[in-house]
CSV table of C-alpha atoms in Angstrom, one decimal:
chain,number,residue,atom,x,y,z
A,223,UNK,CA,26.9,128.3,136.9
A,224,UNK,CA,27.9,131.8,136.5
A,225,UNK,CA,24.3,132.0,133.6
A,226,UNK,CA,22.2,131.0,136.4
A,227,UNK,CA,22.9,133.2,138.9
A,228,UNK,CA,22.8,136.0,136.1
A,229,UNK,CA,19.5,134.8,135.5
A,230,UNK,CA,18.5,134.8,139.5
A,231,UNK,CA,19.9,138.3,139.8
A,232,UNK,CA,17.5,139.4,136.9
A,233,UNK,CA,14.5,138.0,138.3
A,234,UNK,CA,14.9,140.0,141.2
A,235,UNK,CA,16.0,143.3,139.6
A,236,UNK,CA,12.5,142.5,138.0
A,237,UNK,CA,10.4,142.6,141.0
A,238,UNK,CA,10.5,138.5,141.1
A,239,UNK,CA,11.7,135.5,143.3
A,240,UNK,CA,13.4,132.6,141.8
A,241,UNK,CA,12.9,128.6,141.7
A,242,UNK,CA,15.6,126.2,140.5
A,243,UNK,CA,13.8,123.5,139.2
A,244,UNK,CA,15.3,119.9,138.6
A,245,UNK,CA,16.3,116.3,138.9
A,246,UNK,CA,18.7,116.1,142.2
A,247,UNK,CA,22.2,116.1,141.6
A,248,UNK,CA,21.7,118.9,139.0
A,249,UNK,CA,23.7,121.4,140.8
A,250,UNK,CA,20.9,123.4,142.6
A,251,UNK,CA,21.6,123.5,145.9
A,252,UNK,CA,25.3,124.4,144.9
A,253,UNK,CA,24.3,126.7,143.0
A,254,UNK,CA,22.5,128.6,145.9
A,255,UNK,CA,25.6,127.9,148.0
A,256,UNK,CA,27.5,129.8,145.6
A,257,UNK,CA,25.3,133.0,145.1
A,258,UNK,CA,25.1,132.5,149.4
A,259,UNK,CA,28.8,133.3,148.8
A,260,UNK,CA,28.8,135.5,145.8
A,261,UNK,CA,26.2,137.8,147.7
A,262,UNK,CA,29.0,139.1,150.2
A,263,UNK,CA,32.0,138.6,147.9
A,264,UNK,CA,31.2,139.4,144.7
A,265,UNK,CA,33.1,137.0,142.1
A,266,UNK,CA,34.7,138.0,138.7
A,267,UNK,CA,31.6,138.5,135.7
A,268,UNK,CA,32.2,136.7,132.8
A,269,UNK,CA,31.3,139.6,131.2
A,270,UNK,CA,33.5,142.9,130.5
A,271,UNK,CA,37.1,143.4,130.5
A,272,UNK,CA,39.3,145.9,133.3
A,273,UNK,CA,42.5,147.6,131.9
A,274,UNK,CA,45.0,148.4,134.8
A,275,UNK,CA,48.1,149.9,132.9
A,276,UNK,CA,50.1,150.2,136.3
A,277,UNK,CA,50.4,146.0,135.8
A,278,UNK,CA,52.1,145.2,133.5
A,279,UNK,CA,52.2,141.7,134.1
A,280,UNK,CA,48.6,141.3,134.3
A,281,UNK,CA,47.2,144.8,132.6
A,282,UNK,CA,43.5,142.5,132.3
A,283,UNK,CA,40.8,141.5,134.3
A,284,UNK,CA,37.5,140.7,135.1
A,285,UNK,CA,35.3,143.1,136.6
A,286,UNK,CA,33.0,142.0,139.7
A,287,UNK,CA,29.7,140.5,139.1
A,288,UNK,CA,27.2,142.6,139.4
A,289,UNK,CA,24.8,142.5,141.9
A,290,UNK,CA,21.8,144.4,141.0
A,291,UNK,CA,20.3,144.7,144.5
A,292,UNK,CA,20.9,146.9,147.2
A,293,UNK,CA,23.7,146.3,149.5
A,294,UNK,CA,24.8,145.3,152.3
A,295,UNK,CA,22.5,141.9,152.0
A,296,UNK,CA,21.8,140.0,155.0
A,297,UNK,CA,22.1,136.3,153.6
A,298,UNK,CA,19.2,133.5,155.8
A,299,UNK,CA,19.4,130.1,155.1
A,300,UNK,CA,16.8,127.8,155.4
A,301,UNK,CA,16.1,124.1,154.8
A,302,UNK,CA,12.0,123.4,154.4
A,303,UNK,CA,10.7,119.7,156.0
A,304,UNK,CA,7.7,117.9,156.9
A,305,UNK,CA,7.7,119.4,160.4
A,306,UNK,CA,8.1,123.2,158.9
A,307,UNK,CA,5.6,125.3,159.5
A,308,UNK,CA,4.1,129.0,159.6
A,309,UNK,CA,5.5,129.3,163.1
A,310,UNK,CA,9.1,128.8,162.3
A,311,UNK,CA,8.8,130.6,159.0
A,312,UNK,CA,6.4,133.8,159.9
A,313,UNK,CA,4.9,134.3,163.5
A,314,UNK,CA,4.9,131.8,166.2
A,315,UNK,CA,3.2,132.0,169.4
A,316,UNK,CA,5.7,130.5,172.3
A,317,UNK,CA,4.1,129.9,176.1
A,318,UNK,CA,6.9,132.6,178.2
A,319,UNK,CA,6.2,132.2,182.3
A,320,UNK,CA,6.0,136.1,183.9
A,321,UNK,CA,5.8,137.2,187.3
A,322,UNK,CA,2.2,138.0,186.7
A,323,UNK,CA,1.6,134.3,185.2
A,324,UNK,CA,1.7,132.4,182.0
A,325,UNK,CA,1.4,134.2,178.3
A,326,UNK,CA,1.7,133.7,174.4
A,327,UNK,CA,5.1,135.7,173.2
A,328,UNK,CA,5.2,136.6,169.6
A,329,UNK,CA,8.5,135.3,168.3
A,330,UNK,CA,9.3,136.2,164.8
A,331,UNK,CA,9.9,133.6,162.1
A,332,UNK,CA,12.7,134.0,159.2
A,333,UNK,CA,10.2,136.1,156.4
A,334,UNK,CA,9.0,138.7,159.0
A,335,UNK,CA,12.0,138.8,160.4
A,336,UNK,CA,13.5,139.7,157.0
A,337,UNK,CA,11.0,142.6,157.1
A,338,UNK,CA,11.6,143.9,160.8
A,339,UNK,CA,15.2,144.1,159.5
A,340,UNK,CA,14.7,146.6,157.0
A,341,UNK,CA,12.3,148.5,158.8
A,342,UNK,CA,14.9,149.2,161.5
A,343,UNK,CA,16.3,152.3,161.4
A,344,UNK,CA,19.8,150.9,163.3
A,345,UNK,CA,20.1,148.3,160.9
A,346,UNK,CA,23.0,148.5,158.1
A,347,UNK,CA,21.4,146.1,155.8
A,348,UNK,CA,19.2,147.5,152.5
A,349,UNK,CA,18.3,144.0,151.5
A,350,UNK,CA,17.5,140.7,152.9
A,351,UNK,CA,18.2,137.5,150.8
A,352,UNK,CA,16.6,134.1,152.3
A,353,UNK,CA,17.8,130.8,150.4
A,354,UNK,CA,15.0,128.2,150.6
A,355,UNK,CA,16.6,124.8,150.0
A,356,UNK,CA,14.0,121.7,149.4
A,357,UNK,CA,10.7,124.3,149.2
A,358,UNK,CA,8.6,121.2,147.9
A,359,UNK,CA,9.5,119.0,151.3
A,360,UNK,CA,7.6,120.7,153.4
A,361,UNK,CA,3.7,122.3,152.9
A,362,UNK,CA,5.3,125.5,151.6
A,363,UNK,CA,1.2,126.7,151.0
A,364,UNK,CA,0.9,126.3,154.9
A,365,UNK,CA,4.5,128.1,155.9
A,366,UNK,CA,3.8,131.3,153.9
A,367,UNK,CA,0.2,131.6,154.9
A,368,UNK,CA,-1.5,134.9,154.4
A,369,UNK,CA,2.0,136.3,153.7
A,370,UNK,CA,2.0,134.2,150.4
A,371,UNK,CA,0.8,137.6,149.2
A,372,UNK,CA,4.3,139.2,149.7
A,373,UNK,CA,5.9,137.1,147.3
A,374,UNK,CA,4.1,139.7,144.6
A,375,UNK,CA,6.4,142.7,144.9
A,376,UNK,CA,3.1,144.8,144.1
A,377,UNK,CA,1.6,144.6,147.3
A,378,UNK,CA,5.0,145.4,149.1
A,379,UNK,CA,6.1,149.1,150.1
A,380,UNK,CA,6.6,150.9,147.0
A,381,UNK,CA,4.4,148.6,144.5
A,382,UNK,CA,1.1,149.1,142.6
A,383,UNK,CA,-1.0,148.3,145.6
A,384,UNK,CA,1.1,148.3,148.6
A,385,UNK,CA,-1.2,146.1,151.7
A,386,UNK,CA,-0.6,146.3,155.9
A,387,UNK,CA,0.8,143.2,157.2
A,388,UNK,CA,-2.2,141.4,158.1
A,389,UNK,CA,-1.0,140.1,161.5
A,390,UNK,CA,-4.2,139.3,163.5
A,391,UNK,CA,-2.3,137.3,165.9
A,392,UNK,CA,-0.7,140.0,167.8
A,393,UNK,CA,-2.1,143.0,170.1
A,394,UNK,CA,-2.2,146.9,169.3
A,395,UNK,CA,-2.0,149.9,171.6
A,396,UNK,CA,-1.8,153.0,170.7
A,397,UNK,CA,-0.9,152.1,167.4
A,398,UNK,CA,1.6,149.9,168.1
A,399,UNK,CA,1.7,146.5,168.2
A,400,UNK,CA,2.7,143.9,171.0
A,401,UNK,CA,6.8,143.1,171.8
A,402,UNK,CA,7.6,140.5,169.0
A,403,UNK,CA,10.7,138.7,169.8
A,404,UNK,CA,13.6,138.4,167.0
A,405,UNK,CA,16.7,136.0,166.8
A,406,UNK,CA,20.0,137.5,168.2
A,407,UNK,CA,17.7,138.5,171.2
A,408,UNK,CA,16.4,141.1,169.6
A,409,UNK,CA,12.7,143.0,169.8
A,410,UNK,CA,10.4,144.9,167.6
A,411,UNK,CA,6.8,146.7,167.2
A,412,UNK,CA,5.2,146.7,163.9
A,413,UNK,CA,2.9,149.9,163.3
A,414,UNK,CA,-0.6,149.8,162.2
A,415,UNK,CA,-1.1,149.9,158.6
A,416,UNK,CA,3.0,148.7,158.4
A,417,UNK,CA,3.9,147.6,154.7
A,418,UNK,CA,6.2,144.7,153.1
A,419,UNK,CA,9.7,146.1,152.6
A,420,UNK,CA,10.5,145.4,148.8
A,421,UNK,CA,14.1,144.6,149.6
A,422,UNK,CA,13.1,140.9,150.6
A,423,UNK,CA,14.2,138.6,148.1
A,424,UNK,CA,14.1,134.3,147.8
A,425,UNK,CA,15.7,131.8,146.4
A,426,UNK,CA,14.3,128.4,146.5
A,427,UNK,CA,15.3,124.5,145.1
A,428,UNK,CA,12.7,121.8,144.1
A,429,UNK,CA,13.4,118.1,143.9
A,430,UNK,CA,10.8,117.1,140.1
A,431,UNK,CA,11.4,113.8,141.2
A,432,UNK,CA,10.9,113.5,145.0
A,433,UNK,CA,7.4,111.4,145.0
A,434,UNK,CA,7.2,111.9,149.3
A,435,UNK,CA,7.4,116.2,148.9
A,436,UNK,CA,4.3,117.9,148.9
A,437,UNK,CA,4.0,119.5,145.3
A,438,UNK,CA,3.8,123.4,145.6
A,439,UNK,CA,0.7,124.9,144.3
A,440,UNK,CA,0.1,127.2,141.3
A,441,UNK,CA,-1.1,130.1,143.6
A,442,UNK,CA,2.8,129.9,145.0
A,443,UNK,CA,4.6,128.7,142.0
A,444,UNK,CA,2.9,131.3,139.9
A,445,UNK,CA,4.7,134.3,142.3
A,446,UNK,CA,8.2,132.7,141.0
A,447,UNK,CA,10.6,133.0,138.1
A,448,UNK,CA,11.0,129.1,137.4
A,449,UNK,CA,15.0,128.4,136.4
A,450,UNK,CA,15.1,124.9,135.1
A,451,UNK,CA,18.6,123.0,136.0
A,452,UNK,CA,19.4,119.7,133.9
A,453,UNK,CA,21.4,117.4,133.4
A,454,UNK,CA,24.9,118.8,131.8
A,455,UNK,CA,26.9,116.3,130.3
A,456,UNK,CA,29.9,119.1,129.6
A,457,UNK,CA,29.9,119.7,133.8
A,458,UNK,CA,31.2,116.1,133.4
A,459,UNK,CA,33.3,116.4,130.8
A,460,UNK,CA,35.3,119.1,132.3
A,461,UNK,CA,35.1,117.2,135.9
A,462,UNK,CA,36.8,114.1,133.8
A,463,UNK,CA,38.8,116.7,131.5
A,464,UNK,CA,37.8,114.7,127.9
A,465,UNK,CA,37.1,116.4,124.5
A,466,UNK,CA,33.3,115.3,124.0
A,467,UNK,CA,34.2,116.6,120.1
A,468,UNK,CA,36.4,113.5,120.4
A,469,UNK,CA,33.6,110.7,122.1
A,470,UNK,CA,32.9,108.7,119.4
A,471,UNK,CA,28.9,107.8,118.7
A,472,UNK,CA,29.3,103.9,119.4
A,473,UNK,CA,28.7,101.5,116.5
A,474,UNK,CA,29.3,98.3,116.2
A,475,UNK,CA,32.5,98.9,115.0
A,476,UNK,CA,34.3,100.8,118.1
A,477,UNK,CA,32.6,100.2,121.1
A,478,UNK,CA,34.6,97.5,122.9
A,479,UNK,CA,37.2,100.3,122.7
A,480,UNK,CA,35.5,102.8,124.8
A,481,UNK,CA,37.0,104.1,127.8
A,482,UNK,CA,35.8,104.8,131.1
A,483,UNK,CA,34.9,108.0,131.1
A,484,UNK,CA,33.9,108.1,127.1
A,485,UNK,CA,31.5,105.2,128.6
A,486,UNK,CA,30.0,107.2,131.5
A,487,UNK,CA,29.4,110.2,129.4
A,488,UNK,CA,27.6,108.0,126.7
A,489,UNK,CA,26.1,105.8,129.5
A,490,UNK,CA,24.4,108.9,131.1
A,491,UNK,CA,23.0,110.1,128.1
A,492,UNK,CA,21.7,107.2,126.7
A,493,UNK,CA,20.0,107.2,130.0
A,494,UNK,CA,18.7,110.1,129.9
A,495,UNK,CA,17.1,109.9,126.6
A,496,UNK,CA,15.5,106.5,127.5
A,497,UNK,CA,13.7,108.1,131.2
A,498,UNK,CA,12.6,111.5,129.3
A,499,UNK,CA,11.4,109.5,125.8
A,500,UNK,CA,9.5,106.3,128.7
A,501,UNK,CA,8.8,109.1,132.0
A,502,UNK,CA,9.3,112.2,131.1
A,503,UNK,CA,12.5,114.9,131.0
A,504,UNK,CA,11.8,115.6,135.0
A,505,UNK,CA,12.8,112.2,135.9
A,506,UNK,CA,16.2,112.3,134.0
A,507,UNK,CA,19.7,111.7,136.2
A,508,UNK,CA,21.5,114.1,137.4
A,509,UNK,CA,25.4,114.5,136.5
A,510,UNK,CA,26.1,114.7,139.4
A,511,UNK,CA,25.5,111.5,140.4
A,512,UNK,CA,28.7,110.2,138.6
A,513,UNK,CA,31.0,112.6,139.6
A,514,UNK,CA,32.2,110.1,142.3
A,515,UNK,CA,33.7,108.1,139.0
A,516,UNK,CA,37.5,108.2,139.7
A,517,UNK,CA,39.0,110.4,137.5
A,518,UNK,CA,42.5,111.5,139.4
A,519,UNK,CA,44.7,110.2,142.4
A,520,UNK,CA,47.0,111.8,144.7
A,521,UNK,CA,50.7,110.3,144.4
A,522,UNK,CA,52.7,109.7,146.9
A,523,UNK,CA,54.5,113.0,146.0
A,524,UNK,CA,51.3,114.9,147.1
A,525,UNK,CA,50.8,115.6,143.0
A,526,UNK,CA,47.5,114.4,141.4
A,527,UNK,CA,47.7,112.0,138.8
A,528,UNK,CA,45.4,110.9,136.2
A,529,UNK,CA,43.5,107.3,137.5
A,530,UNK,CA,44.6,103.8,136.3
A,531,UNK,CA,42.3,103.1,133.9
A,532,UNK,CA,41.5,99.6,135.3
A,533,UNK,CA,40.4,101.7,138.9
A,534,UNK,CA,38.6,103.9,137.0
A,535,UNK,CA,36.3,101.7,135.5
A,536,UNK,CA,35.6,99.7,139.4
A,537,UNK,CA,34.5,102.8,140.3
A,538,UNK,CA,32.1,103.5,137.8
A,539,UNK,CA,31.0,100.4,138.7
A,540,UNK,CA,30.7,100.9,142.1
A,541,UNK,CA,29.0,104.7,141.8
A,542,UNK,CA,26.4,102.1,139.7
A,543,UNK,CA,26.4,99.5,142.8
A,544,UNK,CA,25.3,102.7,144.9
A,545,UNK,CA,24.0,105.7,143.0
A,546,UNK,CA,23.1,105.2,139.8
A,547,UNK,CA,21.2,101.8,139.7
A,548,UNK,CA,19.0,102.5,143.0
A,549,UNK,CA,17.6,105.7,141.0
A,550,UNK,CA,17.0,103.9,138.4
A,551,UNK,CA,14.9,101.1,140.2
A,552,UNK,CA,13.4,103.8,141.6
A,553,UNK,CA,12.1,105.9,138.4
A,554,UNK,CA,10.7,102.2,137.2
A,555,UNK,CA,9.6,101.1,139.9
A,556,UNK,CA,6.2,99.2,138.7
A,557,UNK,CA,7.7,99.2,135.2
A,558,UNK,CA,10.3,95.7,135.3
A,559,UNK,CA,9.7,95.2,131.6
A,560,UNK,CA,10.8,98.9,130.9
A,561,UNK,CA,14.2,98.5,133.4
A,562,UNK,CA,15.1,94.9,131.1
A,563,UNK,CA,15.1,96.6,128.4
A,564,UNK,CA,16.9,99.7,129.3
A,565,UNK,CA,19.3,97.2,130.0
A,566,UNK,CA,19.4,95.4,127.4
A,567,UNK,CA,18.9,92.6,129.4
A,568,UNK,CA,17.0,90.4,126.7
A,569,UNK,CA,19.7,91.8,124.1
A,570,UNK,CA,23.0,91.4,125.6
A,571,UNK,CA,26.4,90.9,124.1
A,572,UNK,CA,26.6,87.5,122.0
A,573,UNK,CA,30.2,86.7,123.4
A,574,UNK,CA,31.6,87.1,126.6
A,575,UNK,CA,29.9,87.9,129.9
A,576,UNK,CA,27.0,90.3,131.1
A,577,UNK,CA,26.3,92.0,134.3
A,578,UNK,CA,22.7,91.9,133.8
A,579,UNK,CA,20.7,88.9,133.7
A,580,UNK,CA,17.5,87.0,134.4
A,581,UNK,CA,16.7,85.6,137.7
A,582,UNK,CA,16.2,82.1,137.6
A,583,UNK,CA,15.0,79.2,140.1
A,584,UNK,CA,17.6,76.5,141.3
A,585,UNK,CA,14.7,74.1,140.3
A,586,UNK,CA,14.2,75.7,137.1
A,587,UNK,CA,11.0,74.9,136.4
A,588,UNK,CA,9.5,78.5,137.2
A,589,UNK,CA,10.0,81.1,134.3
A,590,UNK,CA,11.1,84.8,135.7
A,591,UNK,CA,10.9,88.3,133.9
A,592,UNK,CA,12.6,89.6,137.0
A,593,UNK,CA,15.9,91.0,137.2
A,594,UNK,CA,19.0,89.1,138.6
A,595,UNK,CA,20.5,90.7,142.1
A,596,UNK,CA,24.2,91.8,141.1
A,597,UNK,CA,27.0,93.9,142.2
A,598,UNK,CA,28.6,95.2,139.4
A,599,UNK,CA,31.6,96.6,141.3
A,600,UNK,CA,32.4,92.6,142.4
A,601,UNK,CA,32.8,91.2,138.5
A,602,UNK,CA,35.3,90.6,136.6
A,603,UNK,CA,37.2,93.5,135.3
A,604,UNK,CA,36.4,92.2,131.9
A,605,UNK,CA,32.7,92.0,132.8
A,606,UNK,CA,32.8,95.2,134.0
A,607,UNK,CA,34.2,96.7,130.8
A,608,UNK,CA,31.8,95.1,128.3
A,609,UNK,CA,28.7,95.3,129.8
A,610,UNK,CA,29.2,99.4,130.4
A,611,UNK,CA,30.0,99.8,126.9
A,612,UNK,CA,27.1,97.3,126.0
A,613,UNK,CA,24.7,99.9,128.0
A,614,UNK,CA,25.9,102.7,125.7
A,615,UNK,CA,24.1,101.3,122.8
C-alpha cells in the first residue's frame, strides 16, 4: 500500500489528481481510507533510516512519510451515486423563505467549498484534499460541470493560464458576489475575476467492472493520473502467512495434497488468468474477495490460533457459496459454455465426487448444457477437498 500512496502523493506534487483504477476488492477504497488517515498523521516511510543515539534500545527508525503538499490539509470525503449531482458537489440553488418573501440561496457544494476555504484569510488550512469514492457511479461529467476545467492545475491561481470562476448562477454588486452559504454555517463572497486555488487536490476510485456506473469520459479521465490496483496474490499470502516460494505448481502428481490455502492462492490465480486470457484483465477477481477464508481462531485463552484445517477448507467453500461464485456468474453471464469449462465441468476428476455438474431432467429425456445448482459449503468434506484442488488445474 505504502507504493501507491507514494505514487498519489507524486501526482499531486506534479500539478495532477489521481484515479485508482480496478476490479473491486482490490484494495482501493482502503487505500484512500489510509492516505484519509495518513494525511493528518503521517505514518513511518519505508524509505530512509533515523539514528537516535540517546536510545539505546531502539537507536533506529523510520522517518515520517512525506507529504509533499502543504499543510495543515483539510480531508472531505465523498461517496458519488446516481442521484449526485452539480448541486451537491459545486453550487446548488435552495428555496430560503425571508421576511420580504421567497428566494434562491446559494449553498456551496464540496469542490467550491474546497476553494472558499483557502481563500479565507481566517482559515488554518493551506490545502484541501477531497476523496471521491465510486467516481464512475454517478455522471461525474454532470457533477463537475464547467468546473471540470479546475481539475487542470493550469487554469488555477498560479498556473499557465489562470481563469475566473465562471459562476453565472450567482449575483454581483459592487464587485462582490451574492452571500453563498457554506457547511458549518458558514458564509462567503467570491470577488469578480476570483481564481481556483491550486491547493485543491482529489483522489478518486473506479469499479472496471461495475456494468450499471456511468463510464467517465476522456475529457475527465484525461485531467487524472490513472493508478491501476490488481489483484495481489502476495496480500493473500501474507493475510494466510504461507511461503508462495513453497506452493507447489500442481501436477498430476501432488495435487490431492494441496492445502487450503495453497488451493485458494492457486484457485485465484488460475482464475484470473482464465477471465483476463476469455474477458479481459479489468474483469479479474479481486483478493480480497477471499480474505474471509479462515485462516486463524481465537482460543478460549483469548490467544489466536492457526484454523483446523478441515474448518478452513468449509470456509473456502462457503466465501465460494457467497463471494466468489456469484462474480463469477456474473463476468459470464451470456457465456455458460465458457463458466463449464472454467470449471472443468466436462473434465472432472475420474474418481471420487465433484461439486460441479450438469443439470439434468428427472425424466431424462431433455439434454442440458446448464450448470447444476450447488452449495459447495453443504458437501462432503471430501468433496469439498477434491474438487478445489481439481479447479487449480
Amino acid at each position: 500500500m505504502a507504493d501507491k500512496i507514494d505514487d498519489i502523493l507524486s501526482s499531486w506534487r506534479a500539478g495532477r489528481n489521481a484515479l485508482l483504477y480496478g476490479p473491486p476488492a482490490t484494495g482501493k477504497t482502503r487505500l484512500i481510507s489510509e492516505l484519509f488517515t495518513a494525511l493528518n498523521k503521517p505514518p513511518e516511510a519505508h524509505h530512509g533510516i533515523l539514528l537516535d543515539v540517546a536510545d539505546a534500545e531502539k537507536p533506529f527508525s523510520r522517518p515520517e512519510q512525506e507529504i509533499t503538499i502543504p499543510q495543515p490539509i483539510k480531508v472531505v470525503w465523498t461517496t458519488f451515486h446516481q442521484s449526485y449531482g452539480y448541486e451537491d458537489f459545486v453550487l446548488g440553488l435552495r428555496p430560503e423563505i425571508t421576511s420580504q418573501g421567497a428566494r434562491l440561496q446559494p449553498w456551496a457544494g464540496i469542490y467550491l467549498d474546497a476553494a472558499l476555504e483557502l481563500a479565507d484569510t481566517d482559515s488554518e488550512y493551506k490545502s484541501v484534499v477531497i476523496f471521491i469514492d465510486e467516481i464512475n457511479r454517478g455522471n461525474a461529467a454532470r457533477i463537475f460541470g464547467e468546473f471540470m476545467t479546475f481539475l487542470d492545475f493550469d487554469y488555477r491561481d498560479g498556473g499557465s493560464v489562470p481563469l475566473p470562476l465562471p459562476l453565472r448562477q450567482l449575483t454581483y454588486e459592487e464587485g462582490q458576489s451574492e452571500e453563498i452559504r457554506r457547511p458549518g454555517g458558514r458564509t462567503s463572497r467570491i470577488p469578480e475575476g476570483f481564481t481556483f486555488p491550486r491547493h485543491v487536490y482529489i483522489v478518486s476510485t473506479m469499479n472496471s467492472v461495475d456494468r450499471a456506473a456511468v463510464p467517465i469520459d476522456s475529457a475527465l479521465a484525461r485531467r487524472f493520473d490513472r493508478i491501476e490496483m490488481r489483484p495481489d496474490l502476495h496480500v493473500l499470502a501474507l493475510h494466510w502467512d504461507i511461503d508462495e516460494t513453497a506452493i507447489p505448481t500442481p501436477t498430476e502428481d501432488n495435487w490431492e495434497a494441496l492445502g487450503p490455502f495453497e488451493t485458494a492462492y492457486l484457485l485465484l490465480d488460475r482464475l484470473n488468468v482464465a477471465i483476463a486470457s476469455g474477458l479481459g484483465p479489468e474483469f479479474e477477481l479481486g483478493h480480497g474477495l477471499l480474505t474471509p477464508v479462515l485462516a486463524r481462531r481465537t482460543a478460549d485463552d483469548g490467544t489466536l490460533q492457526p484454523a483446523e484445517e478441515k474448518d478452513a477448507w468449509r470456509s473456502l467453500a462457503k466465501t465460494w457459496d457467497d463471494v466468489l461464485f456469484p462474480q463469477l456468474e456474473d463476468r459470464y453471464s451470456g457465456r455458460p459454455e465458457q463458466l463449464l469449462d472454467l470449471l472443468h465441468v466436462d473434465t472432472s476428476p475420474t474418481t471420487g465426487g465433484y461439486a460441479w455438474t450438469l443439470r439434468t431432467a428427472k425424466g431424462g429425456t431433455v439434454e442440458t448444457r446448464a450448470l447444476a445448482p450447488v452449495r459447495v459449503s453443504e458437501l462432503d468434506i471430501d468433496v469439498i477437498k477434491r474438487s478445489f484442488r481439481w479447479l487449480t488445474r
